[in-house]
Amino acid sequence: MRASSLVVCEHCDAVHERRRLAPRERALCVRCGAELYRAGGVDLYTMLALTLASLIVFVIANVYPIITLELQGVANRSTLWGAIHATWETGVGPVAVLAALTVFFFPLAQILMFGYVLFELLRGRAPRGFVDIMHALRLMRPWSMVEVFMLGTLVSVVKIAGLAQVTPEIGIFAFGVLTILLTTINSFDLRLLWDAHERVAADGAAAGLVA
Ligand SMILES: [Zn+2]
């Protein structure tokens, strides 16, 4: 039996043999009843489309200002990087670094790695470093925290609103859309990518034998 046709329950470690499901069917663990996997969901093309959309929105969110603060006639606009730089300048370096990692680098790395893997698989090629990338994607999931940033910004805006005039800018709306897109990307069934990789690798091996 191929190892990839086995599924291990995340909750109780019971091992099951994987089988194809009818649409909307779910496979449950026979021992503890937890869900093992479900049929359907998005296909690889939809994943790639959502990933590319995320990349575009990510660029918009980072290039345009997030909010404008107006106090006694002086207006101050800030982008994400402006805010991170300002945080660094005020002496809370670790906070600035954490913000840069969780709101910028991890989400960007996720988007680029997903994009690369999906693009190669859909072209029928095995991506370089596939296994490492897949592990990195799994490890990075909890560290991509655009939604936390979004919530923090909204709370700050409400707090500052009494002191200064706050105007939301394009960046904050882009971050809102990005939050939804990244949540969708993070719900992708990584198993689909492993399956696609296995098919591509098998085709490649067959082609190698023929040549
Ligand atoms: Zn179980």
Short mmCIF file of C-alpha atoms in Angstrom, two decimals, residues 2-189:
data_model
loop_
_atom_site.label_atom_id
_atom_site.label_comp_id
_atom_site.label_asym_id
_atom_site.label_seq_id
_atom_site.Cartn_x
_atom_site.Cartn_y
_atom_site.Cartn_z
CA ARG A 2 1.31 3.49 -0.83
CA ALA A 3 1.91 5.65 2.24
CA SER A 4 0.03 8.53 0.63
CA SER A 5 -3.20 6.52 0.57
CA LEU A 6 -3.20 6.49 4.38
CA VAL A 7 -4.77 9.18 6.54
CA VAL A 8 -3.87 9.70 10.18
CA CYS A 9 -6.51 11.18 12.50
CA GLU A 10 -5.22 14.51 13.89
CA HIS A 11 -6.94 13.87 17.21
CA CYS A 12 -6.28 10.25 18.13
CA ASP A 13 -3.64 9.09 15.60
CA ALA A 14 -5.80 6.25 14.26
CA VAL A 15 -4.69 5.30 10.73
CA HIS A 16 -7.26 4.96 7.96
CA GLU A 17 -7.11 4.08 4.30
CA ARG A 18 -8.03 7.01 2.10
CA ARG A 19 -10.81 6.58 -0.43
CA ARG A 20 -12.52 8.83 -2.93
CA LEU A 21 -15.63 10.54 -1.57
CA ALA A 22 -18.87 11.48 -3.29
CA PRO A 23 -19.56 15.23 -3.48
CA ARG A 24 -20.26 16.76 -0.04
CA GLU A 25 -19.35 13.53 1.74
CA ARG A 26 -17.08 13.68 4.80
CA ALA A 27 -14.76 11.00 6.09
CA LEU A 28 -14.86 10.60 9.89
CA CYS A 29 -12.46 8.80 12.21
CA VAL A 30 -13.87 5.40 13.17
CA ARG A 31 -12.38 5.68 16.65
CA CYS A 32 -13.11 9.24 17.80
CA GLY A 33 -15.47 10.59 15.14
CA ALA A 34 -13.29 13.60 14.20
CA GLU A 35 -13.37 14.73 10.58
CA LEU A 36 -10.49 13.29 8.54
CA TYR A 37 -11.13 15.03 5.22
CA ARG A 38 -14.03 16.11 3.07
CA ALA A 39 -14.93 15.94 -0.60
CA GLY A 40 -14.89 18.86 -2.95
CA GLY A 41 -13.70 22.25 -1.76
CA VAL A 42 -11.77 24.42 -4.15
CA ASP A 43 -9.66 22.98 -6.97
CA LEU A 44 -6.09 24.00 -7.81
CA TYR A 45 -7.13 26.59 -10.41
CA THR A 46 -9.39 28.35 -7.89
CA MET A 47 -6.53 28.24 -5.36
CA LEU A 48 -4.16 29.86 -7.85
CA ALA A 49 -6.72 32.55 -8.73
CA LEU A 50 -7.25 33.38 -5.04
CA THR A 51 -3.49 33.40 -4.44
CA LEU A 52 -2.89 35.84 -7.32
CA ALA A 53 -5.74 38.04 -6.09
CA SER A 54 -4.11 38.05 -2.63
CA LEU A 55 -0.79 39.14 -4.12
CA ILE A 56 -2.39 42.11 -5.90
CA VAL A 57 -4.34 43.15 -2.78
CA PHE A 58 -1.20 42.67 -0.66
CA VAL A 59 0.72 45.15 -2.85
CA ILE A 60 -2.13 47.69 -2.69
CA ALA A 61 -2.40 47.30 1.10
CA ASN A 62 1.31 47.99 1.54
CA VAL A 63 1.78 50.78 -0.99
CA TYR A 64 -1.18 52.98 -0.07
CA PRO A 65 -1.64 54.80 3.24
CA ILE A 66 -3.76 53.08 5.90
CA ILE A 67 -5.16 56.12 7.68
CA THR A 68 -4.82 59.88 7.81
CA LEU A 69 -4.62 61.54 11.22
CA GLU A 70 -5.50 65.20 11.43
CA LEU A 71 -4.68 67.14 14.57
CA GLN A 72 -4.89 70.95 14.82
CA GLY A 73 -4.76 71.32 11.06
CA VAL A 74 -1.72 69.08 10.61
CA ALA A 75 -2.46 65.96 8.57
CA ASN A 76 -0.34 62.85 8.92
CA ARG A 77 -0.69 59.87 6.60
CA SER A 78 0.84 56.52 7.31
CA THR A 79 1.42 53.30 5.42
CA LEU A 80 2.02 49.99 7.18
CA TRP A 81 5.79 50.47 6.86
CA GLY A 82 5.49 54.03 8.13
CA ALA A 83 3.74 52.68 11.22
CA ILE A 84 6.34 49.94 11.73
CA HIS A 85 9.17 52.46 11.35
CA ALA A 86 7.50 54.81 13.82
CA THR A 87 7.11 51.94 16.29
CA TRP A 88 10.81 51.13 15.92
CA GLU A 89 11.76 54.80 16.48
CA THR A 90 9.78 54.99 19.72
CA GLY A 91 12.03 52.30 21.15
CA VAL A 92 9.80 49.23 21.09
CA GLY A 93 11.93 47.31 18.63
CA PRO A 94 10.54 43.82 19.34
CA VAL A 95 6.99 45.01 18.63
CA ALA A 96 8.09 46.54 15.33
CA VAL A 97 9.91 43.33 14.33
CA LEU A 98 6.93 41.17 15.31
CA ALA A 99 4.56 43.39 13.34
CA ALA A 100 6.85 43.30 10.29
CA LEU A 101 7.05 39.49 10.46
CA THR A 102 3.39 38.68 11.09
CA VAL A 103 1.78 41.35 8.92
CA PHE A 104 4.32 41.58 6.09
CA PHE A 105 6.90 38.80 5.72
CA PHE A 106 4.90 35.69 6.69
CA PRO A 107 1.80 36.58 4.63
CA LEU A 108 4.00 37.52 1.64
CA ALA A 109 6.05 34.31 1.94
CA GLN A 110 2.83 32.29 2.15
CA ILE A 111 1.36 33.93 -0.94
CA LEU A 112 4.59 33.51 -2.97
CA MET A 113 5.11 29.88 -1.96
CA PHE A 114 1.50 28.93 -2.65
CA GLY A 115 1.67 30.74 -5.99
CA TYR A 116 4.90 29.00 -7.01
CA VAL A 117 3.76 25.50 -6.00
CA LEU A 118 0.32 25.86 -7.64
CA PHE A 119 1.77 27.37 -10.82
CA GLU A 120 4.28 24.53 -11.26
CA LEU A 121 1.79 21.77 -10.42
CA LEU A 122 -0.78 23.14 -12.88
CA ARG A 123 1.93 23.18 -15.56
CA GLY A 124 2.48 19.52 -14.80
CA ARG A 125 5.91 20.01 -13.21
CA ALA A 126 7.14 19.07 -9.76
CA PRO A 127 8.09 22.26 -7.85
CA ARG A 128 11.68 22.43 -6.55
CA GLY A 129 11.91 21.93 -2.79
CA PHE A 130 8.26 20.86 -2.71
CA VAL A 131 8.43 19.00 0.62
CA ASP A 132 10.29 21.85 2.39
CA ILE A 133 7.84 24.42 1.04
CA MET A 134 4.86 22.37 2.19
CA HIS A 135 6.30 22.07 5.70
CA ALA A 136 7.06 25.79 5.78
CA LEU A 137 3.48 26.57 4.68
CA ARG A 138 2.07 24.42 7.46
CA LEU A 139 4.36 25.96 10.10
CA MET A 140 3.64 29.50 8.94
CA ARG A 141 -0.15 29.24 9.09
CA PRO A 142 -0.57 30.39 12.69
CA TRP A 143 2.04 33.16 12.27
CA SER A 144 0.34 35.03 9.49
CA MET A 145 -1.75 37.50 11.49
CA VAL A 146 -3.16 40.15 9.20
CA GLU A 147 -6.52 39.78 10.95
CA VAL A 148 -4.96 40.65 14.32
CA PHE A 149 -3.37 43.74 12.76
CA MET A 150 -6.74 44.67 11.24
CA LEU A 151 -8.47 44.39 14.62
CA GLY A 152 -5.70 46.33 16.38
CA THR A 153 -5.88 49.13 13.82
CA LEU A 154 -9.66 49.42 14.16
CA VAL A 155 -9.42 49.56 17.96
CA SER A 156 -6.72 52.26 17.73
CA VAL A 157 -8.79 54.26 15.24
CA VAL A 158 -11.78 54.22 17.62
CA LYS A 159 -9.55 55.26 20.54
CA ILE A 160 -7.84 58.08 18.65
CA ALA A 161 -11.09 59.30 17.08
CA GLY A 162 -11.83 61.41 20.18
CA LEU A 163 -8.44 63.16 20.02
CA ALA A 164 -7.86 63.68 16.33
CA GLN A 165 -9.73 63.39 13.08
CA VAL A 166 -9.13 59.98 11.58
CA THR A 167 -9.82 59.21 7.93
CA PRO A 168 -9.57 55.65 6.64
CA GLU A 169 -7.50 55.35 3.44
CA ILE A 170 -7.28 52.77 0.63
CA GLY A 171 -4.72 50.72 2.55
CA ILE A 172 -7.08 49.84 5.38
CA PHE A 173 -9.77 48.62 2.95
CA ALA A 174 -7.16 46.57 1.10
CA PHE A 175 -6.11 45.01 4.43
CA GLY A 176 -9.77 44.16 5.05
CA VAL A 177 -10.02 42.31 1.72
CA LEU A 178 -6.60 40.72 2.33
CA THR A 179 -7.83 39.37 5.69
CA ILE A 180 -10.67 37.52 3.94
CA LEU A 181 -8.42 36.23 1.13
CA LEU A 182 -5.72 34.99 3.53
CA THR A 183 -8.32 33.25 5.68
CA THR A 184 -9.49 31.46 2.55
CA ILE A 185 -5.91 30.56 1.57
CA ASN A 186 -5.26 29.24 5.06
CA SER A 187 -8.29 26.96 4.76
CA PHE A 188 -6.92 25.29 1.60
CA ASP A 189 -6.66 21.53 1.95
#
